[in-house]
Amino acid sequence: MPERQWPKDFKDRLTTPLPGRSHMWRILREGGFRGDGNAVRDAALVPRGDRKLPDLKPSQSSVTWIGHATFLIRTGGLNILADPVWSPKLPARSRRMTEPGLPWEDLPRIDAVVISHNHYDHQDKPTLLRLPKTTPMLVPGASATWFRALGFTDVRELDWWESTELQGVKFDFVPSHHWSRRGLLDTCRHLWGGWIITSKEHRLYHAGDTGYGHFFTEIGKRYPRIDVAMLPIGAYAPRWFMKPVHTDPDEAIQALKDVGGKAMACMHWGTFVLTAEPLLEPLHRTRDAWAKTGRRREDLWDLGLGETRIL
């Protein structure tokens, strides 16, 4: 079967132009956008309970926050890893500030991996190499060659709004307001997006990395009755620089409303120091903003590391 043909790049999918030279000079003059690598941690990031995965009934699904954008999602009888990162440090970036919520050795058999895009804090080569090469890899468009070079034999690359199925669970790749790059010469050569995971029991949404924009409303129209949306709340400062590609807490809550989601699981915070806001600020801002919405407090899943919530 011939390889699928993709465009040279996906720059036409950008919803906001990437920063230019003037933006980079400004951010350097203002001290950069990296926060304090020695930020103080508190009880909000301490693993809760014994970090043991609860047993599920056939009608149940669960979401476990490992840290940053990494989740273990169990639904439809499958164990799914989203954007798995267990590495202690990212290339050319800060060290991990908190340990993964579950030790690698305590994971169940992994039936599939979904990748949102190829930035190092979402597509982590050392972690992926720890998986059996037969593990299905569900990846953005034009990414299959990279995964096959690692030895994976079941790689499924999808364009926006395309889907694939695995043992009765449907995976839809949906747009996000972001971009991609791993090296100096591959800007936007690979697609980016989020995942809608639909089992007989539940529908879950992992948004990947994204700014706020019109795609959320479209996703909500196409995929009604989302039970839980995993949405990014951190890496947003300075706002003038990060706003096009990273939602802040208020925008994440608005995105939940736009997609029609019932519960919001917070992600993309408390693990790596990537931007200028204090490590714990996203959590506190999210809690404050949520309290003003009138939504049920139990529908805000501000999970601790290793904490599992059952649907």
Short mmCIF file of C-alpha atoms in Angstrom, two decimals:
data_model
loop_
_atom_site.label_atom_id
_atom_site.label_comp_id
_atom_site.label_asym_id
_atom_site.label_seq_id
_atom_site.Cartn_x
_atom_site.Cartn_y
_atom_site.Cartn_z
CA MET A 1 0.00 0.00 0.00
CA PRO A 2 1.55 3.35 -1.06
CA GLU A 3 2.39 5.95 1.56
CA ARG A 4 -0.20 8.64 2.01
CA GLN A 5 0.81 11.93 0.45
CA TRP A 6 0.79 14.98 2.71
CA PRO A 7 1.52 18.62 1.86
CA LYS A 8 5.02 20.00 2.38
CA ASP A 9 3.81 21.80 5.50
CA PHE A 10 0.62 22.75 7.34
CA LYS A 11 1.23 26.48 7.68
CA ASP A 12 -2.11 27.12 6.03
CA ARG A 13 -3.73 25.52 9.12
CA LEU A 14 -2.32 28.18 11.45
CA THR A 15 -5.05 30.39 12.90
CA THR A 16 -2.55 33.04 14.03
CA PRO A 17 0.82 33.87 12.43
CA LEU A 18 3.82 32.51 14.30
CA PRO A 19 5.96 35.04 16.22
CA GLY A 20 8.36 37.01 14.07
CA ARG A 21 11.78 38.47 14.77
CA SER A 22 10.36 41.57 16.47
CA HIS A 23 8.39 39.38 18.90
CA MET A 24 11.51 37.40 19.77
CA TRP A 25 13.52 40.54 20.42
CA ARG A 26 10.79 41.88 22.65
CA ILE A 27 10.54 38.70 24.70
CA LEU A 28 14.32 38.72 25.18
CA ARG A 29 14.25 42.36 26.28
CA GLU A 30 11.57 41.52 28.82
CA GLY A 31 13.58 38.68 30.33
CA GLY A 32 12.26 35.72 28.33
CA PHE A 33 9.20 33.64 29.03
CA ARG A 34 10.70 31.03 31.31
CA GLY A 35 9.54 31.13 34.91
CA ASP A 36 11.38 30.30 38.12
CA GLY A 37 12.82 26.79 37.94
CA ASN A 38 12.88 26.68 41.73
CA ALA A 39 9.20 27.48 42.16
CA VAL A 40 7.75 26.28 45.45
CA ARG A 41 5.44 23.27 45.32
CA ASP A 42 2.62 22.65 47.76
CA ALA A 43 0.15 19.94 48.73
CA ALA A 44 -1.83 20.47 45.53
CA LEU A 45 0.87 18.58 43.64
CA VAL A 46 1.48 15.80 46.12
CA PRO A 47 0.17 12.47 44.80
CA ARG A 48 -3.17 11.66 46.39
CA GLY A 49 -3.98 8.29 47.88
CA ASP A 50 -1.79 5.27 47.19
CA ARG A 51 -1.55 5.88 43.42
CA LYS A 52 -3.19 2.51 42.78
CA LEU A 53 -5.57 2.28 39.86
CA PRO A 54 -9.09 1.38 41.00
CA ASP A 55 -10.89 -1.50 39.37
CA LEU A 56 -13.57 -0.51 36.88
CA LYS A 57 -16.97 -1.98 36.20
CA PRO A 58 -17.77 -2.67 32.53
CA SER A 59 -19.95 0.46 32.39
CA GLN A 60 -17.25 2.75 33.80
CA SER A 61 -14.41 4.79 32.36
CA SER A 62 -11.62 6.59 34.18
CA VAL A 63 -9.06 9.35 33.75
CA THR A 64 -5.74 9.42 35.63
CA TRP A 65 -3.49 12.49 35.52
CA ILE A 66 0.17 11.52 35.23
CA GLY A 67 1.41 15.10 34.89
CA HIS A 68 1.54 17.89 32.29
CA ALA A 69 -0.59 16.67 29.34
CA THR A 70 -0.13 12.97 30.08
CA PHE A 71 -3.20 10.94 31.01
CA LEU A 72 -4.02 7.29 31.36
CA ILE A 73 -7.53 6.93 29.91
CA ARG A 74 -9.43 3.71 30.48
CA THR A 75 -12.63 3.27 28.52
CA GLY A 76 -14.31 0.58 26.43
CA GLY A 77 -11.95 -2.01 27.85
CA LEU A 78 -8.87 -0.17 26.50
CA ASN A 79 -5.96 1.42 28.36
CA ILE A 80 -4.92 4.53 26.42
CA LEU A 81 -1.97 6.85 27.02
CA ALA A 82 -2.34 10.43 25.85
CA ASP A 83 0.86 12.42 25.16
CA PRO A 84 2.98 10.16 27.40
CA VAL A 85 6.00 11.84 29.03
CA TRP A 86 7.88 10.10 31.85
CA SER A 87 11.28 11.67 31.17
CA PRO A 88 12.93 13.64 33.99
CA LYS A 89 13.99 16.42 31.62
CA LEU A 90 13.05 17.76 28.21
CA PRO A 91 15.70 18.48 25.58
CA ALA A 92 16.99 22.05 26.08
CA ARG A 93 14.17 22.72 28.55
CA SER A 94 13.70 22.63 32.31
CA ARG A 95 13.87 19.53 34.43
CA ARG A 96 10.69 17.91 35.66
CA MET A 97 9.46 19.70 38.78
CA THR A 98 7.24 16.85 39.96
CA GLU A 99 7.40 13.08 39.63
CA PRO A 100 4.98 11.26 37.29
CA GLY A 101 1.71 10.46 39.03
CA LEU A 102 2.17 6.75 38.40
CA PRO A 103 5.45 4.86 38.15
CA TRP A 104 5.93 3.33 34.72
CA GLU A 105 6.04 -0.12 36.26
CA ASP A 106 2.53 0.31 37.70
CA LEU A 107 0.86 0.97 34.36
CA PRO A 108 -1.53 -1.63 32.97
CA ARG A 109 -1.01 -3.08 29.49
CA ILE A 110 -1.26 -0.14 27.07
CA ASP A 111 -3.59 -0.76 24.15
CA ALA A 112 -3.07 2.53 22.30
CA VAL A 113 -1.22 5.84 22.40
CA VAL A 114 -2.62 9.13 21.11
CA ILE A 115 -0.26 12.00 20.28
CA SER A 116 -1.49 15.57 19.88
CA HIS A 117 1.62 17.08 18.24
CA ASN A 118 5.37 16.76 18.11
CA HIS A 119 6.60 19.30 20.67
CA TYR A 120 8.97 17.64 23.12
CA ASP A 121 6.63 18.00 26.12
CA HIS A 122 3.99 15.95 24.27
CA GLN A 123 5.90 13.55 22.00
CA ASP A 124 8.67 12.13 24.18
CA LYS A 125 10.97 9.69 22.41
CA PRO A 126 12.49 8.03 25.53
CA THR A 127 9.04 7.29 26.93
CA LEU A 128 7.70 5.92 23.66
CA LEU A 129 10.68 3.59 23.34
CA ARG A 130 9.62 1.88 26.57
CA LEU A 131 6.45 0.57 24.88
CA PRO A 132 6.11 -2.65 22.88
CA LYS A 133 6.62 -1.99 19.17
CA THR A 134 3.20 -3.50 18.44
CA THR A 135 1.42 -0.77 20.44
CA PRO A 136 -0.94 1.14 18.12
CA MET A 137 0.24 4.73 17.65
CA LEU A 138 -2.46 7.23 16.68
CA VAL A 139 -0.67 10.32 15.42
CA PRO A 140 -1.18 13.60 13.52
CA GLY A 141 -0.83 13.82 9.78
CA ALA A 142 2.66 13.45 8.29
CA SER A 143 4.01 11.92 11.53
CA ALA A 144 4.01 8.22 10.69
CA THR A 145 7.57 8.09 9.34
CA TRP A 146 8.99 9.30 12.67
CA PHE A 147 7.15 6.59 14.62
CA ARG A 148 7.96 3.83 12.16
CA ALA A 149 11.63 4.76 12.43
CA LEU A 150 11.33 3.90 16.13
CA GLY A 151 10.10 0.45 15.14
CA PHE A 152 6.36 0.79 15.71
CA THR A 153 4.40 -1.43 13.36
CA ASP A 154 0.82 -0.12 13.81
CA VAL A 155 0.94 3.62 13.12
CA ARG A 156 -2.20 5.47 12.08
CA GLU A 157 -1.80 9.09 10.98
CA LEU A 158 -4.94 11.19 10.72
CA ASP A 159 -5.98 14.53 9.30
CA TRP A 160 -8.42 16.80 11.11
CA TRP A 161 -11.91 15.28 11.41
CA GLU A 162 -10.69 11.82 10.41
CA SER A 163 -11.20 8.78 12.62
CA THR A 164 -9.97 5.28 13.29
CA GLU A 165 -11.34 2.48 15.45
CA LEU A 166 -9.72 0.05 17.84
CA GLN A 167 -11.68 -2.77 19.47
CA GLY A 168 -14.94 -0.85 19.29
CA VAL A 169 -13.52 2.46 20.55
CA LYS A 170 -13.53 5.32 18.07
CA PHE A 171 -10.73 7.90 17.89
CA ASP A 172 -11.34 11.20 16.06
CA PHE A 173 -8.54 13.67 15.41
CA VAL A 174 -9.81 17.24 15.77
CA PRO A 175 -8.29 20.69 15.18
CA SER A 176 -6.51 22.84 17.73
CA HIS A 177 -5.10 26.36 17.66
CA HIS A 178 -1.41 25.52 17.79
CA TRP A 179 1.62 24.60 15.64
CA SER A 180 4.46 22.04 15.45
CA ARG A 181 8.24 21.82 15.38
CA ARG A 182 11.02 19.58 16.73
CA GLY A 183 14.05 21.00 14.93
CA LEU A 184 15.22 24.15 13.19
CA LEU A 185 13.94 23.23 9.73
CA ASP A 186 10.62 21.43 10.28
CA THR A 187 8.25 24.19 11.40
CA CYS A 188 4.66 23.03 10.82
CA ARG A 189 5.79 20.04 8.73
CA HIS A 190 3.61 17.81 10.93
CA LEU A 191 -0.01 18.38 11.88
CA TRP A 192 -1.29 19.14 15.39
CA GLY A 193 -4.65 18.65 17.08
CA GLY A 194 -6.66 16.96 19.82
CA TRP A 195 -8.52 13.67 20.24
CA ILE A 196 -12.14 12.70 20.76
CA ILE A 197 -12.31 9.19 22.23
CA THR A 198 -15.73 7.56 22.10
CA SER A 199 -16.57 4.22 23.66
CA LYS A 200 -19.92 2.59 24.20
CA GLU A 201 -19.92 4.10 27.68
CA HIS A 202 -18.47 7.60 27.38
CA ARG A 203 -17.03 10.34 25.19
CA LEU A 204 -13.77 11.99 26.25
CA TYR A 205 -11.84 14.89 24.74
CA HIS A 206 -8.09 15.47 25.05
CA ALA A 207 -7.44 18.91 23.59
CA GLY A 208 -3.67 18.62 23.27
CA ASP A 209 -1.95 22.00 23.19
CA THR A 210 -4.14 24.87 22.05
CA GLY A 211 -5.02 28.50 22.21
CA TYR A 212 -8.62 29.63 22.42
CA GLY A 213 -10.61 29.96 19.20
CA HIS A 214 -13.49 28.93 16.99
CA PHE A 215 -12.57 25.26 16.72
CA PHE A 216 -14.08 24.49 20.14
CA THR A 217 -17.59 25.42 18.99
CA GLU A 218 -17.20 23.28 15.87
CA ILE A 219 -15.98 20.32 17.92
CA GLY A 220 -18.98 20.67 20.22
CA LYS A 221 -21.36 20.60 17.25
CA ARG A 222 -19.79 17.51 15.72
CA TYR A 223 -19.29 15.59 18.97
CA PRO A 224 -22.13 16.31 21.38
CA ARG A 225 -22.33 15.08 24.97
CA ILE A 226 -18.65 15.13 25.91
CA ASP A 227 -18.43 13.65 29.40
CA VAL A 228 -15.03 15.07 30.30
CA ALA A 229 -12.71 17.45 28.48
CA MET A 230 -9.00 17.44 29.32
CA LEU A 231 -8.05 21.08 28.74
CA PRO A 232 -4.77 22.99 29.19
CA ILE A 233 -4.72 25.69 31.89
CA GLY A 234 -0.99 26.59 32.06
CA ALA A 235 1.98 27.92 30.08
CA TYR A 236 0.20 31.19 29.28
CA ALA A 237 2.54 34.02 30.33
CA PRO A 238 3.47 36.52 29.05
CA ARG A 239 -0.01 36.74 27.62
CA TRP A 240 0.86 38.88 24.60
CA PHE A 241 3.19 36.12 23.40
CA MET A 242 1.42 32.90 24.44
CA LYS A 243 -2.25 33.75 23.87
CA PRO A 244 -2.52 32.40 20.28
CA VAL A 245 -1.30 28.92 21.24
CA HIS A 246 -2.00 28.36 24.96
CA THR A 247 -5.30 28.88 26.77
CA ASP A 248 -5.28 30.48 30.20
CA PRO A 249 -7.68 29.27 32.94
CA ASP A 250 -10.56 31.56 31.92
CA GLU A 251 -10.25 30.54 28.28
CA ALA A 252 -10.10 26.84 29.19
CA ILE A 253 -13.38 27.15 31.06
CA GLN A 254 -14.92 28.98 28.11
CA ALA A 255 -13.65 26.22 25.82
CA LEU A 256 -15.41 23.66 28.01
CA LYS A 257 -18.64 25.60 27.54
CA ASP A 258 -18.06 25.84 23.78
CA VAL A 259 -17.60 22.08 23.36
CA GLY A 260 -20.55 21.35 25.62
CA GLY A 261 -18.45 19.33 28.02
CA LYS A 262 -19.77 18.29 31.41
CA ALA A 263 -16.52 18.05 33.41
CA MET A 264 -13.11 19.61 32.90
CA ALA A 265 -9.86 17.84 33.80
CA CYS A 266 -6.99 20.31 34.14
CA MET A 267 -3.69 19.68 32.38
CA HIS A 268 -0.54 21.36 31.04
CA TRP A 269 0.58 22.78 34.37
CA GLY A 270 2.57 21.87 37.48
CA THR A 271 5.15 19.66 35.77
CA PHE A 272 7.60 21.66 33.66
CA VAL A 273 8.52 25.34 33.92
CA LEU A 274 7.86 26.45 30.35
CA THR A 275 6.61 30.02 30.73
CA ALA A 276 6.66 32.96 33.11
CA GLU A 277 3.70 32.35 35.43
CA PRO A 278 4.35 30.81 38.87
CA LEU A 279 4.10 27.02 38.94
CA LEU A 280 0.86 26.87 40.95
CA GLU A 281 -0.86 29.98 39.60
CA PRO A 282 -2.84 28.09 36.90
CA LEU A 283 -4.48 25.89 39.54
CA HIS A 284 -5.47 28.80 41.79
CA ARG A 285 -6.75 30.89 38.89
CA THR A 286 -8.77 27.97 37.55
CA ARG A 287 -10.42 27.34 40.90
CA ASP A 288 -11.29 31.03 41.29
CA ALA A 289 -12.67 31.32 37.75
CA TRP A 290 -14.67 28.11 38.12
CA ALA A 291 -16.31 29.36 41.33
CA LYS A 292 -17.68 32.35 39.40
CA THR A 293 -19.37 30.22 36.74
CA GLY A 294 -21.99 28.59 38.97
CA ARG A 295 -20.98 25.15 37.72
CA ARG A 296 -20.89 22.23 40.13
CA ARG A 297 -17.59 22.07 42.00
CA GLU A 298 -17.39 18.32 41.48
CA ASP A 299 -17.24 18.87 37.70
CA LEU A 300 -13.88 20.61 38.02
CA TRP A 301 -11.35 17.80 38.00
CA ASP A 302 -8.32 19.59 39.44
CA LEU A 303 -6.59 16.27 39.82
CA GLY A 304 -3.56 15.63 41.95
CA LEU A 305 -0.69 13.69 40.44
CA GLY A 306 -1.70 10.07 40.10
CA GLU A 307 -5.31 10.79 41.02
CA THR A 308 -8.00 8.87 39.16
CA ARG A 309 -11.53 10.06 38.58
CA ILE A 310 -14.18 7.53 37.54
CA LEU A 311 -17.06 8.24 35.18
#
